[in-house]
Amino acid sequence: MKLENMDKIVSLCKARGFVFPGSEIYGGFANTRDFGPVGVELKNNVKRTWWKRFVQEDPNTYGVDAAILMNPRVWDASGHTASFSDPKMDCKSCKTRHRADNLIEDYNVKHGISMAVDAMTNEEMEKYISEHNIKCPKCGNSNFTEIKQFKLMFETHRGVVEGDTDVVYLRPETAQGEYVNFLNVQRTARAKVPFAIAQIGKSFRNEITPGNFLFRTIEFEQMELQNFCKDENSMETYEKFKAKALEFVKDLGLREEKLRFHDHDKLAHYAKAACDIQYLFPIGWQELNGIHHRSTWDLSRHQEYSGKNMLYLDPVTNEKFLPTIIEYSIGADRLTLALLCEAYDEEQLENGETRVVMHFHPAIAPYKVAVLPLQKNLSEKAKEVFAFLSKDFMCDYDEAGSIGKRYRREDEIGTPFCVTIDFDTLENDTVTIRDRDTMEQIRLPISNLSDYIAKKIRF
Ligand code: GAP
């Protein structure tokens, strides 16, 4: 089923407890979202599957959990303090702030124009906006200020007295925590190049453009992995990660026809290659994740700014060198949004009713199983089954309303299995288990349930 826009997802998310507007009782807080009881399970499962695929199943990848607040020199070395900014323009008529590149991209998508906006200078963007009479999406006027660079890092202050010397930043990416720990990890894990460091954590960006729900928020989680390799093997690693990143999102359920690679038009001066995987969101083709060849730039900058030797000593050849980095970075919230859009379906049933069903891969479904007593007087047995299953899986328990309504509620949050306790259960310790996608039911002994579900949800 094709989603025309994000509205259905946003309202289902709110109604069913996936995602709420941030600080809602205060009228909200732009571009922030809170995950509810079902959403937090979904996002945790997305992060778990990523960690399993990229860390647990790879003997040469090591995890870290670095501090969000880092020594401010880190951001000088990375180049963020000097140049991590967006080209902003204000609409003089309605005072709304826009990103000039986004105004052009939206205009081009609408008019079927394909061009490299990320390679344009500020002057080129101003000229293009004026020549094409691009209008403010809010008020419809074409009356913009000139472009100014808008800093994306959030600043805060350390200590009791505010001043220039105590400025610290909320990290705008998790990657730097991996770079600065390169030698710590290498030494303690006795890792040999090639190896990788991975991390999942919060990042913060003072985004000025409308967020499109979870697509762009000011606080979000990144799942990032830095591969440290020899330069001669770097393009091979880059290609390997392109394939691995694509396979991962396909295995989670994103369809191949809604995924494509997009090579960056403008490369950083040190980079040999960079691309995104784009997904066809209801708002059009958009970046889902990035894969970047970063050469030795990050380690050489940290070596220069910290004064610490970052060289790797090859134990076989005794050669000393700075490894080249291939970065793979994906937003947990953005991927969760793609998976919500992909899973959403409205099915016409034979009785004429429509059922809304979220066809999540069972590994990421918020609840794996719902335990439903057919009648209230079966609840004691049903609670026993819940207690037994919840040792292994996140389970829902529901005894309110008709069984049909309860199935619909579980379909809407994507629960892959519903276990129904009936009077035969009291006689022979068997239950029916209903499959979310086929709606077929089979009868199983309670003692077989855990194995049955575990096999089906494996990722
Ligand atoms: N360390 C590299 C880096 O941060 P990026 O392309 O700026 O690269 C990587 O971000 C990924 O993080 C993006 O592909 C996207 O999935 C996610 N992301 C970036 N900004 C985001 C935002 N404001 N809200 C949600 N996700 C975001």
Tab-separated table of C-alpha atoms and ligand atoms in Angstrom:
chain	number	residue	atom	x	y	z
A	1	MET	CA	0.000	0.000	0.000
A	2	LYS	CA	1.438	3.362	-1.020
A	3	LEU	CA	1.615	6.094	1.616
A	4	GLU	CA	0.716	9.459	0.044
A	5	ASN	CA	2.382	11.357	2.859
A	6	MET	CA	3.555	10.950	6.429
A	7	ASP	CA	0.189	11.823	8.047
A	8	LYS	CA	-1.078	8.268	8.520
A	9	ILE	CA	2.188	7.164	10.099
A	10	VAL	CA	2.285	10.191	12.409
A	11	SER	CA	-1.265	9.608	13.648
A	12	LEU	CA	-0.866	5.853	14.060
A	13	CYS	CA	2.371	6.463	15.977
A	14	LYS	CA	0.608	8.844	18.333
A	15	ALA	CA	-2.532	6.747	18.780
A	16	ARG	CA	-0.724	3.467	19.398
A	17	GLY	CA	2.191	4.707	21.534
A	18	PHE	CA	5.067	4.578	19.079
A	19	VAL	CA	6.039	8.257	18.994
A	20	PHE	CA	4.618	11.391	20.641
A	21	PRO	CA	5.446	15.053	19.946
A	22	GLY	CA	8.210	16.231	22.331
A	23	SER	CA	7.010	18.223	25.397
A	24	GLU	CA	3.461	17.949	24.080
A	25	ILE	CA	1.613	19.401	27.084
A	26	TYR	CA	3.631	22.626	26.618
A	27	GLY	CA	2.565	22.899	23.005
A	28	GLY	CA	5.474	20.790	21.755
A	29	PHE	CA	9.092	21.642	20.993
A	30	ALA	CA	9.976	21.807	17.299
A	31	ASN	CA	11.838	18.849	15.814
A	32	THR	CA	11.860	16.774	19.001
A	33	ARG	CA	9.975	13.500	19.508
A	34	ASP	CA	9.403	11.163	22.441
A	35	PHE	CA	9.216	7.417	21.923
A	36	GLY	CA	6.307	5.758	23.727
A	37	PRO	CA	5.996	2.241	25.166
A	38	VAL	CA	5.749	0.537	21.781
A	39	GLY	CA	8.171	2.866	19.979
A	40	VAL	CA	10.971	2.417	22.488
A	41	GLU	CA	10.786	-1.360	21.970
A	42	LEU	CA	10.854	-0.909	18.198
A	43	LYS	CA	13.852	1.436	18.242
A	44	ASN	CA	15.727	-0.715	20.798
A	45	ASN	CA	15.185	-3.728	18.538
A	46	VAL	CA	16.467	-1.779	15.518
A	47	LYS	CA	19.617	-0.900	17.484
A	48	ARG	CA	19.974	-4.495	18.717
A	49	THR	CA	19.795	-5.940	15.189
A	50	TRP	CA	22.384	-3.422	13.986
A	51	TRP	CA	24.750	-4.253	16.871
A	52	LYS	CA	24.228	-7.966	16.301
A	53	ARG	CA	24.972	-7.750	12.575
A	54	PHE	CA	27.904	-5.351	12.730
A	55	VAL	CA	29.530	-5.996	16.122
A	56	GLN	CA	28.465	-9.367	17.525
A	57	GLU	CA	28.834	-11.249	14.236
A	58	ASP	CA	32.136	-9.638	13.266
A	59	PRO	CA	35.161	-10.796	15.292
A	60	ASN	CA	37.119	-7.717	14.153
A	61	THR	CA	34.667	-5.056	15.304
A	62	TYR	CA	34.726	-3.641	18.832
A	63	GLY	CA	32.086	-1.523	20.542
A	64	VAL	CA	32.534	1.645	22.598
A	65	ASP	CA	30.233	4.029	24.437
A	66	ALA	CA	32.064	7.354	24.498
A	67	ALA	CA	31.039	10.475	26.440
A	68	ILE	CA	28.678	12.898	24.690
A	69	LEU	CA	30.600	15.896	26.034
A	70	MET	CA	34.143	15.842	24.708
A	71	ASN	CA	37.153	18.113	25.086
A	72	PRO	CA	36.274	21.122	22.840
A	73	ARG	CA	39.614	20.701	21.013
A	74	VAL	CA	38.112	17.553	19.476
A	75	TRP	CA	35.723	19.747	17.489
A	76	ASP	CA	38.542	22.036	16.375
A	77	ALA	CA	40.448	19.006	15.112
A	78	SER	CA	37.419	17.552	13.352
A	79	GLY	CA	36.694	20.880	11.655
A	80	HIS	CA	33.208	21.197	13.179
A	81	THR	CA	33.860	24.472	15.050
A	82	ALA	CA	35.067	26.100	11.837
A	83	SER	CA	32.651	24.750	9.283
A	84	PHE	CA	29.760	22.628	10.549
A	85	SER	CA	27.000	24.935	9.404
A	86	ASP	CA	24.018	25.154	7.033
A	87	PRO	CA	23.295	27.908	4.476
A	88	LYS	CA	20.278	29.656	5.988
A	89	MET	CA	17.949	32.228	4.472
A	90	ASP	CA	15.118	34.015	6.231
A	91	CYS	CA	11.854	34.845	4.494
A	92	LYS	CA	11.523	38.620	4.931
A	93	SER	CA	7.724	38.393	4.675
A	94	CYS	CA	6.840	35.704	7.240
A	95	LYS	CA	10.223	35.501	9.045
A	96	THR	CA	10.486	31.703	8.582
A	97	ARG	CA	14.011	30.344	8.461
A	98	HIS	CA	14.973	27.984	5.626
A	99	ARG	CA	17.964	26.065	4.373
A	100	ALA	CA	18.752	27.420	0.921
A	101	ASP	CA	19.895	24.015	-0.398
A	102	ASN	CA	16.633	22.426	0.798
A	103	LEU	CA	14.540	25.128	-0.918
A	104	ILE	CA	16.320	24.324	-4.187
A	105	GLU	CA	16.115	20.549	-3.708
A	106	ASP	CA	12.349	20.699	-3.022
A	107	TYR	CA	11.836	22.949	-6.057
A	108	ASN	CA	13.865	20.588	-8.264
A	109	VAL	CA	12.000	17.473	-7.075
A	110	LYS	CA	8.686	19.225	-7.877
A	111	HIS	CA	9.874	20.202	-11.348
A	112	GLY	CA	11.716	16.973	-12.195
A	113	ILE	CA	15.098	18.735	-12.315
A	114	SER	CA	18.138	16.667	-11.440
A	115	MET	CA	21.268	18.579	-10.371
A	116	ALA	CA	24.044	18.585	-7.788
A	117	VAL	CA	22.853	21.078	-5.164
A	118	ASP	CA	25.513	20.095	-2.621
A	119	ALA	CA	28.211	21.318	-5.013
A	120	MET	CA	26.758	24.872	-5.261
A	121	THR	CA	28.308	27.921	-3.603
A	122	ASN	CA	26.169	30.357	-1.589
A	123	GLU	CA	26.269	32.857	-4.476
A	124	GLU	CA	25.124	30.182	-6.942
A	125	MET	CA	22.254	29.186	-4.665
A	126	GLU	CA	21.098	32.815	-4.194
A	127	LYS	CA	21.158	33.310	-7.978
A	128	TYR	CA	19.257	30.066	-8.647
A	129	ILE	CA	16.552	30.899	-6.082
A	130	SER	CA	16.058	34.358	-7.544
A	131	GLU	CA	16.148	33.261	-11.215
A	132	HIS	CA	13.662	30.434	-10.643
A	133	ASN	CA	11.496	32.611	-8.426
A	134	ILE	CA	11.487	29.923	-5.704
A	135	LYS	CA	8.887	30.748	-3.092
A	136	CYS	CA	8.751	30.459	0.696
A	137	PRO	CA	6.852	27.194	1.407
A	138	LYS	CA	5.085	28.922	4.333
A	139	CYS	CA	3.779	32.212	2.886
A	140	GLY	CA	4.327	31.842	-0.879
A	141	ASN	CA	6.419	35.026	-1.264
A	142	SER	CA	9.826	35.131	-2.856
A	143	ASN	CA	11.496	37.657	-0.631
A	144	PHE	CA	14.549	36.169	1.049
A	145	THR	CA	17.538	37.579	2.911
A	146	GLU	CA	20.975	36.699	1.605
A	147	ILE	CA	22.477	33.399	2.724
A	148	LYS	CA	24.305	33.247	6.051
A	149	GLN	CA	26.031	30.221	7.519
A	150	PHE	CA	24.117	28.902	10.550
A	151	LYS	CA	26.113	26.909	13.128
A	152	LEU	CA	24.700	23.455	13.783
A	153	MET	CA	26.461	22.548	17.019
A	154	PHE	CA	24.633	23.171	20.290
A	155	GLU	CA	26.808	24.981	22.784
A	156	THR	CA	26.676	24.770	26.535
A	157	HIS	CA	28.951	25.874	29.363
A	158	ARG	CA	30.950	23.929	31.854
A	159	GLY	CA	31.387	25.128	35.436
A	160	VAL	CA	29.724	27.965	37.281
A	161	VAL	CA	30.912	31.032	35.385
A	162	GLU	CA	29.965	31.505	31.753
A	163	GLY	CA	32.711	32.645	29.442
A	164	ASP	CA	34.432	31.914	26.173
A	165	THR	CA	36.883	29.525	27.757
A	166	ASP	CA	34.329	27.108	29.184
A	167	VAL	CA	32.242	26.449	26.079
A	168	VAL	CA	31.510	22.773	25.458
A	169	TYR	CA	29.464	21.227	22.674
A	170	LEU	CA	26.830	18.534	22.522
A	171	ARG	CA	28.382	16.147	20.019
A	172	PRO	CA	26.926	16.445	16.510
A	173	GLU	CA	28.108	12.927	15.588
A	174	THR	CA	29.312	9.907	17.519
A	175	ALA	CA	32.250	9.274	15.172
A	176	GLN	CA	34.794	11.389	17.083
A	177	GLY	CA	34.396	9.163	20.166
A	178	GLU	CA	35.562	6.284	17.975
A	179	TYR	CA	38.520	8.164	16.481
A	180	VAL	CA	39.909	9.412	19.795
A	181	ASN	CA	39.724	5.877	21.222
A	182	PHE	CA	41.479	4.289	18.251
A	183	LEU	CA	44.656	3.392	20.151
A	184	ASN	CA	42.866	2.509	23.417
A	185	VAL	CA	40.731	-0.040	21.611
A	186	GLN	CA	43.563	-1.303	19.420
A	187	ARG	CA	45.787	-1.885	22.440
A	188	THR	CA	43.231	-3.413	24.834
A	189	ALA	CA	41.585	-5.637	22.216
A	190	ARG	CA	44.997	-6.495	20.693
A	191	ALA	CA	43.362	-5.613	17.386
A	192	LYS	CA	45.214	-5.840	14.107
A	193	VAL	CA	44.432	-3.590	11.153
A	194	PRO	CA	41.967	-4.074	9.513
A	195	PHE	CA	39.529	-3.752	12.415
A	196	ALA	CA	36.566	-1.535	13.258
A	197	ILE	CA	35.136	0.454	16.175
A	198	ALA	CA	31.374	0.826	16.469
A	199	GLN	CA	29.125	2.895	18.661
A	200	ILE	CA	25.444	3.723	19.095
A	201	GLY	CA	24.560	6.968	20.817
A	202	LYS	CA	22.831	10.325	20.869
A	203	SER	CA	23.898	13.190	18.646
A	204	PHE	CA	22.585	16.751	18.560
A	205	ARG	CA	22.236	19.258	15.725
A	206	ASN	CA	20.577	22.636	15.720
A	207	GLU	CA	18.617	21.839	12.546
A	208	ILE	CA	16.708	24.724	11.019
A	209	THR	CA	14.616	22.879	8.452
A	210	PRO	CA	11.235	21.287	9.140
A	211	GLY	CA	11.889	17.853	10.565
A	212	ASN	CA	9.398	15.661	8.676
A	213	PHE	CA	8.565	13.687	11.801
A	214	LEU	CA	11.503	11.412	12.763
A	215	PHE	CA	13.438	12.145	9.579
A	216	ARG	CA	15.291	15.162	10.922
A	217	THR	CA	15.273	15.966	14.624
A	218	ILE	CA	17.575	18.075	16.748
A	219	GLU	CA	18.378	15.121	19.019
A	220	PHE	CA	18.765	11.684	17.459
A	221	GLU	CA	20.695	8.458	17.724
A	222	GLN	CA	23.414	7.381	15.347
A	223	MET	CA	24.795	3.912	14.723
A	224	GLU	CA	28.323	4.489	13.428
A	225	LEU	CA	31.197	2.246	12.539
A	226	GLN	CA	34.748	3.229	11.592
A	227	ASN	CA	36.856	0.706	9.676
A	228	PHE	CA	40.599	1.185	10.093
A	229	CYS	CA	42.446	-0.325	7.151
A	230	LYS	CA	45.541	-0.014	4.972
A	231	ASP	CA	45.099	2.547	2.239
A	232	GLU	CA	45.697	-0.015	-0.509
A	233	ASN	CA	42.675	-2.007	0.783
A	234	SER	CA	40.460	1.000	1.407
A	235	MET	CA	38.336	0.966	-1.774
A	236	GLU	CA	37.720	-2.749	-1.307
A	237	THR	CA	36.500	-2.029	2.257
A	238	TYR	CA	34.363	0.834	0.942
A	239	GLU	CA	32.665	-1.474	-1.591
A	240	LYS	CA	32.251	-4.180	1.039
A	241	PHE	CA	30.470	-1.760	3.356
A	242	LYS	CA	28.210	-0.485	0.604
A	243	ALA	CA	27.065	-4.064	0.059
A	244	LYS	CA	26.830	-4.879	3.766
A	245	ALA	CA	24.842	-1.738	4.579
A	246	LEU	CA	22.392	-2.476	1.771
A	247	GLU	CA	22.000	-6.100	2.775
A	248	PHE	CA	21.262	-5.075	6.369
A	249	VAL	CA	18.353	-2.771	5.529
A	250	LYS	CA	16.979	-5.265	2.995
A	251	ASP	CA	17.108	-8.031	5.610
A	252	LEU	CA	15.144	-5.768	7.962
A	253	GLY	CA	12.403	-5.558	5.342
A	254	LEU	CA	13.083	-2.457	3.199
A	255	ARG	CA	12.235	-3.414	-0.386
A	256	GLU	CA	14.980	-3.317	-3.004
A	257	GLU	CA	12.951	-1.125	-5.376
A	258	LYS	CA	12.757	1.569	-2.676
A	259	LEU	CA	16.515	1.630	-2.101
A	260	ARG	CA	19.293	3.101	-4.219
A	261	PHE	CA	22.861	4.313	-3.956
A	262	HIS	CA	23.576	7.988	-4.437
A	263	ASP	CA	27.199	9.048	-4.965
A	264	HIS	CA	28.084	12.419	-3.422
A	265	ASP	CA	28.561	15.128	-6.044
A	266	LYS	CA	31.012	17.054	-3.902
A	267	LEU	CA	33.783	15.211	-2.062
A	268	ALA	CA	35.765	16.552	0.895
A	269	HIS	CA	39.308	17.380	-0.225
A	270	TYR	CA	40.715	14.316	1.587
A	271	ALA	CA	38.024	11.816	0.505
A	272	LYS	CA	38.363	9.247	-2.256
A	273	ALA	CA	34.655	8.345	-2.350
A	274	ALA	CA	31.370	8.949	-0.514
A	275	CYS	CA	27.818	7.772	-1.054
A	276	ASP	CA	24.457	7.470	0.641
A	277	ILE	CA	21.887	4.754	0.535
A	278	GLN	CA	18.621	6.529	-0.182
A	279	TYR	CA	15.164	5.219	0.658
A	280	LEU	CA	11.933	6.242	-1.019
A	281	PHE	CA	10.191	7.861	1.980
A	282	PRO	CA	6.667	9.303	1.520
A	283	ILE	CA	8.525	12.660	1.176
A	284	GLY	CA	10.582	11.306	-1.757
A	285	TRP	CA	14.069	9.779	-2.136
A	286	GLN	CA	16.118	10.751	0.917
A	287	GLU	CA	19.345	9.753	2.601
A	288	LEU	CA	19.071	6.797	4.944
A	289	ASN	CA	22.762	6.285	5.686
A	290	GLY	CA	26.205	7.355	4.553
A	291	ILE	CA	29.373	5.459	3.633
A	292	HIS	CA	32.447	7.676	3.535
A	293	HIS	CA	36.065	7.143	2.559
A	294	ARG	CA	37.857	9.487	4.973
A	295	SER	CA	41.499	8.669	4.134
A	296	THR	CA	43.855	9.338	7.093
A	297	TRP	CA	42.282	12.762	7.721
A	298	ASP	CA	40.658	12.135	11.131
A	299	LEU	CA	43.588	10.379	12.774
A	300	SER	CA	46.102	12.863	11.357
A	301	ARG	CA	44.054	15.806	12.642
A	302	HIS	CA	43.747	14.289	16.126
A	303	GLN	CA	47.465	13.572	16.089
A	304	GLU	CA	48.135	17.189	15.173
A	305	TYR	CA	45.697	18.777	17.650
A	306	SER	CA	46.314	16.464	20.628
A	307	GLY	CA	50.051	16.161	20.107
A	308	LYS	CA	49.685	12.403	20.690
A	309	ASN	CA	51.180	9.847	18.350
A	310	MET	CA	48.286	8.024	16.638
A	311	LEU	CA	50.448	5.733	14.482
A	312	TYR	CA	49.656	2.044	14.261
A	313	LEU	CA	52.583	-0.352	14.490
A	314	ASP	CA	52.151	-3.377	12.256
A	315	PRO	CA	53.341	-6.332	14.366
A	316	VAL	CA	54.406	-8.357	11.312
A	317	THR	CA	56.180	-5.786	9.148
A	318	ASN	CA	57.074	-3.293	11.931
A	319	GLU	CA	55.741	-0.616	9.615
A	320	LYS	CA	54.243	2.462	11.336
A	321	PHE	CA	51.330	4.191	9.635
A	322	LEU	CA	48.022	6.004	10.068
A	323	PRO	CA	45.210	3.720	8.917
A	324	THR	CA	42.671	4.917	6.368
A	325	ILE	CA	39.103	5.127	7.652
A	326	ILE	CA	35.961	3.883	5.947
A	327	GLU	CA	32.955	5.179	7.854
A	328	TYR	CA	29.458	3.723	7.831
A	329	SER	CA	26.839	5.839	9.588
A	330	ILE	CA	23.089	5.422	9.932
A	331	GLY	CA	20.494	7.179	12.107
A	332	ALA	CA	18.518	4.831	14.366
A	333	ASP	CA	15.507	7.179	14.315
A	334	ARG	CA	15.641	7.660	10.540
A	335	LEU	CA	15.873	3.914	9.974
A	336	THR	CA	12.982	3.381	12.408
A	337	LEU	CA	10.938	5.857	10.348
A	338	ALA	CA	11.754	3.978	7.109
A	339	LEU	CA	10.745	0.703	8.755
A	340	LEU	CA	7.472	2.242	10.011
A	341	CYS	CA	6.673	3.500	6.480
A	342	GLU	CA	7.571	0.146	4.912
A	343	ALA	CA	5.583	-1.899	7.433
A	344	TYR	CA	2.351	0.107	7.140
A	345	ASP	CA	-0.447	-1.642	5.293
A	346	GLU	CA	-4.216	-1.380	4.948
A	347	GLU	CA	-5.734	-4.703	3.950
A	348	GLN	CA	-9.256	-5.328	2.692
A	349	LEU	CA	-10.698	-8.343	4.485
A	350	GLU	CA	-13.278	-10.750	3.045
A	351	ASN	CA	-15.952	-9.376	5.403
A	352	GLY	CA	-15.494	-5.916	3.881
A	353	GLU	CA	-13.568	-4.496	6.836
A	354	THR	CA	-10.141	-2.888	6.523
A	355	ARG	CA	-7.357	-3.913	8.842
A	356	VAL	CA	-4.327	-1.732	9.473
A	357	VAL	CA	-1.334	-3.978	9.986
A	358	MET	CA	2.346	-3.262	10.547
A	359	HIS	CA	4.338	-6.008	8.811
A	360	PHE	CA	7.546	-5.510	10.793
A	361	HIS	CA	10.262	-8.139	10.583
A	362	PRO	CA	9.511	-10.185	13.752
A	363	ALA	CA	12.997	-9.378	15.093
A	364	ILE	CA	12.138	-5.677	15.411
A	365	ALA	CA	8.432	-5.953	16.306
A	366	PRO	CA	7.841	-4.198	19.647
A	367	TYR	CA	6.073	-7.203	21.195
A	368	LYS	CA	6.868	-10.673	19.899
A	369	VAL	CA	3.712	-12.227	21.247
A	370	ALA	CA	0.408	-11.167	22.795
A	371	VAL	CA	-1.317	-13.389	25.311
A	372	LEU	CA	-5.103	-13.183	25.009
A	373	PRO	CA	-7.532	-15.128	27.207
A	374	LEU	CA	-10.670	-15.876	25.190
A	375	GLN	CA	-12.767	-14.954	28.217
A	376	LYS	CA	-11.984	-13.156	31.469
A	377	ASN	CA	-12.414	-16.328	33.542
A	378	LEU	CA	-9.410	-17.788	31.707
A	379	SER	CA	-7.136	-15.009	32.869
A	380	GLU	CA	-5.396	-16.992	35.587
A	381	LYS	CA	-4.114	-19.533	33.069
A	382	ALA	CA	-3.337	-16.728	30.592
A	383	LYS	CA	-1.239	-14.912	33.202
A	384	GLU	CA	0.701	-18.113	33.803
A	385	VAL	CA	1.464	-18.316	30.080
A	386	PHE	CA	2.448	-14.617	30.070
A	387	ALA	CA	4.805	-15.180	33.031
A	388	PHE	CA	6.392	-18.115	31.215
A	389	LEU	CA	6.812	-16.408	27.818
A	390	SER	CA	7.915	-13.048	29.171
A	391	LYS	CA	11.085	-14.680	30.510
A	392	ASP	CA	12.179	-14.943	26.868
A	393	PHE	CA	10.284	-12.291	24.925
A	394	MET	CA	8.656	-8.895	25.226
A	395	CYS	CA	4.971	-9.880	25.535
A	396	ASP	CA	1.715	-7.991	25.594
A	397	TYR	CA	-1.268	-9.051	27.683
A	398	ASP	CA	-4.790	-8.034	26.736
A	399	GLU	CA	-8.135	-9.234	28.019
A	400	ALA	CA	-10.285	-6.214	27.106
A	401	GLY	CA	-12.880	-6.388	24.320
A	402	SER	CA	-13.762	-9.013	21.737
A	403	ILE	CA	-11.006	-11.280	20.435
A	404	GLY	CA	-11.402	-9.703	16.960
A	405	LYS	CA	-10.762	-6.210	18.354
A	406	ARG	CA	-7.755	-7.459	20.285
A	407	TYR	CA	-6.292	-9.029	17.145
A	408	ARG	CA	-6.738	-5.686	15.330
A	409	ARG	CA	-4.947	-3.792	18.116
A	410	GLU	CA	-2.026	-6.215	17.929
A	411	ASP	CA	-1.952	-5.957	14.103
A	412	GLU	CA	-1.679	-2.173	14.399
A	413	ILE	CA	1.426	-2.418	16.573
A	414	GLY	CA	2.845	-5.258	14.478
A	415	THR	CA	2.795	-8.120	17.035
A	416	PRO	CA	3.759	-11.173	14.948
A	417	PHE	CA	2.042	-13.770	17.161
A	418	CYS	CA	-1.120	-13.864	19.251
A	419	VAL	CA	-1.553	-16.747	21.667
A	420	THR	CA	-5.156	-17.407	22.653
A	421	ILE	CA	-6.023	-19.242	25.838
A	422	ASP	CA	-9.353	-21.112	25.599
A	423	PHE	CA	-11.140	-23.840	27.559
A	424	ASP	CA	-9.155	-26.605	25.826
A	425	THR	CA	-6.007	-25.007	27.294
A	426	LEU	CA	-7.240	-25.910	30.780
A	427	GLU	CA	-7.744	-29.521	29.651
A	428	ASN	CA	-4.596	-30.227	27.643
A	429	ASP	CA	-2.141	-27.298	28.005
A	430	THR	CA	-2.359	-26.339	24.334
A	431	VAL	CA	-3.050	-22.884	22.847
A	432	THR	CA	-3.797	-21.433	19.437
A	433	ILE	CA	-1.108	-19.227	17.934
A	434	ARG	CA	-2.141	-16.769	15.227
A	435	ASP	CA	0.220	-15.442	12.600
A	436	ARG	CA	-0.092	-11.650	12.052
A	437	ASP	CA	0.533	-11.724	8.299
A	438	THR	CA	-1.449	-14.782	7.194
A	439	MET	CA	-3.961	-14.638	10.076
A	440	GLU	CA	-3.744	-18.447	10.137
A	441	GLN	CA	-3.916	-20.260	13.446
A	442	ILE	CA	-2.348	-23.498	14.586
A	443	ARG	CA	-2.568	-25.339	17.873
A	444	LEU	CA	0.586	-25.940	19.899
A	445	PRO	CA	1.491	-27.305	23.334
A	446	ILE	CA	2.478	-24.457	25.696
A	447	SER	CA	5.808	-26.208	26.229
A	448	ASN	CA	6.661	-25.746	22.495
A	449	LEU	CA	5.789	-22.047	22.309
A	450	SER	CA	9.173	-20.564	23.216
A	451	ASP	CA	11.079	-22.627	20.647
A	452	TYR	CA	8.476	-21.931	17.975
A	453	ILE	CA	8.618	-18.144	18.512
A	454	ALA	CA	12.402	-18.024	18.943
A	455	LYS	CA	12.908	-19.674	15.525
A	456	LYS	CA	10.504	-17.288	13.812
A	457	ILE	CA	11.996	-14.073	15.199
A	458	ARG	CA	15.667	-14.912	14.548
A	459	PHE	CA	17.558	-12.205	12.612
B	1	GAP	N1	29.760	10.790	11.144
B	1	GAP	C1	29.165	10.996	9.870
B	1	GAP	C2	27.881	11.668	9.932
B	1	GAP	O1	27.419	12.083	10.985
B	1	GAP	P1	25.848	12.407	8.475
B	1	GAP	O2	25.538	12.095	7.039
B	1	GAP	O3	25.837	13.814	8.903
B	1	GAP	O4	27.267	11.743	8.723
B	1	GAP	C3	24.817	10.173	9.317
B	1	GAP	O5	24.863	11.589	9.397
B	1	GAP	C4	23.380	9.678	9.458
B	1	GAP	O6	22.792	10.178	10.656
B	1	GAP	C5	22.437	10.139	8.339
B	1	GAP	O7	22.556	9.308	7.211
B	1	GAP	C6	21.089	9.999	9.019
B	1	GAP	O8	20.648	8.659	8.989
B	1	GAP	C7	21.401	10.393	10.456
B	1	GAP	N2	21.071	11.797	10.732
B	1	GAP	C8	21.831	12.887	10.460
B	1	GAP	N3	21.236	14.015	10.878
B	1	GAP	C9	20.039	13.644	11.428
B	1	GAP	C10	18.968	14.355	12.047
B	1	GAP	N4	19.002	15.671	12.209
B	1	GAP	N5	17.899	13.639	12.492
B	1	GAP	C11	17.861	12.287	12.357
B	1	GAP	N6	18.862	11.567	11.802
B	1	GAP	C12	19.938	12.221	11.337
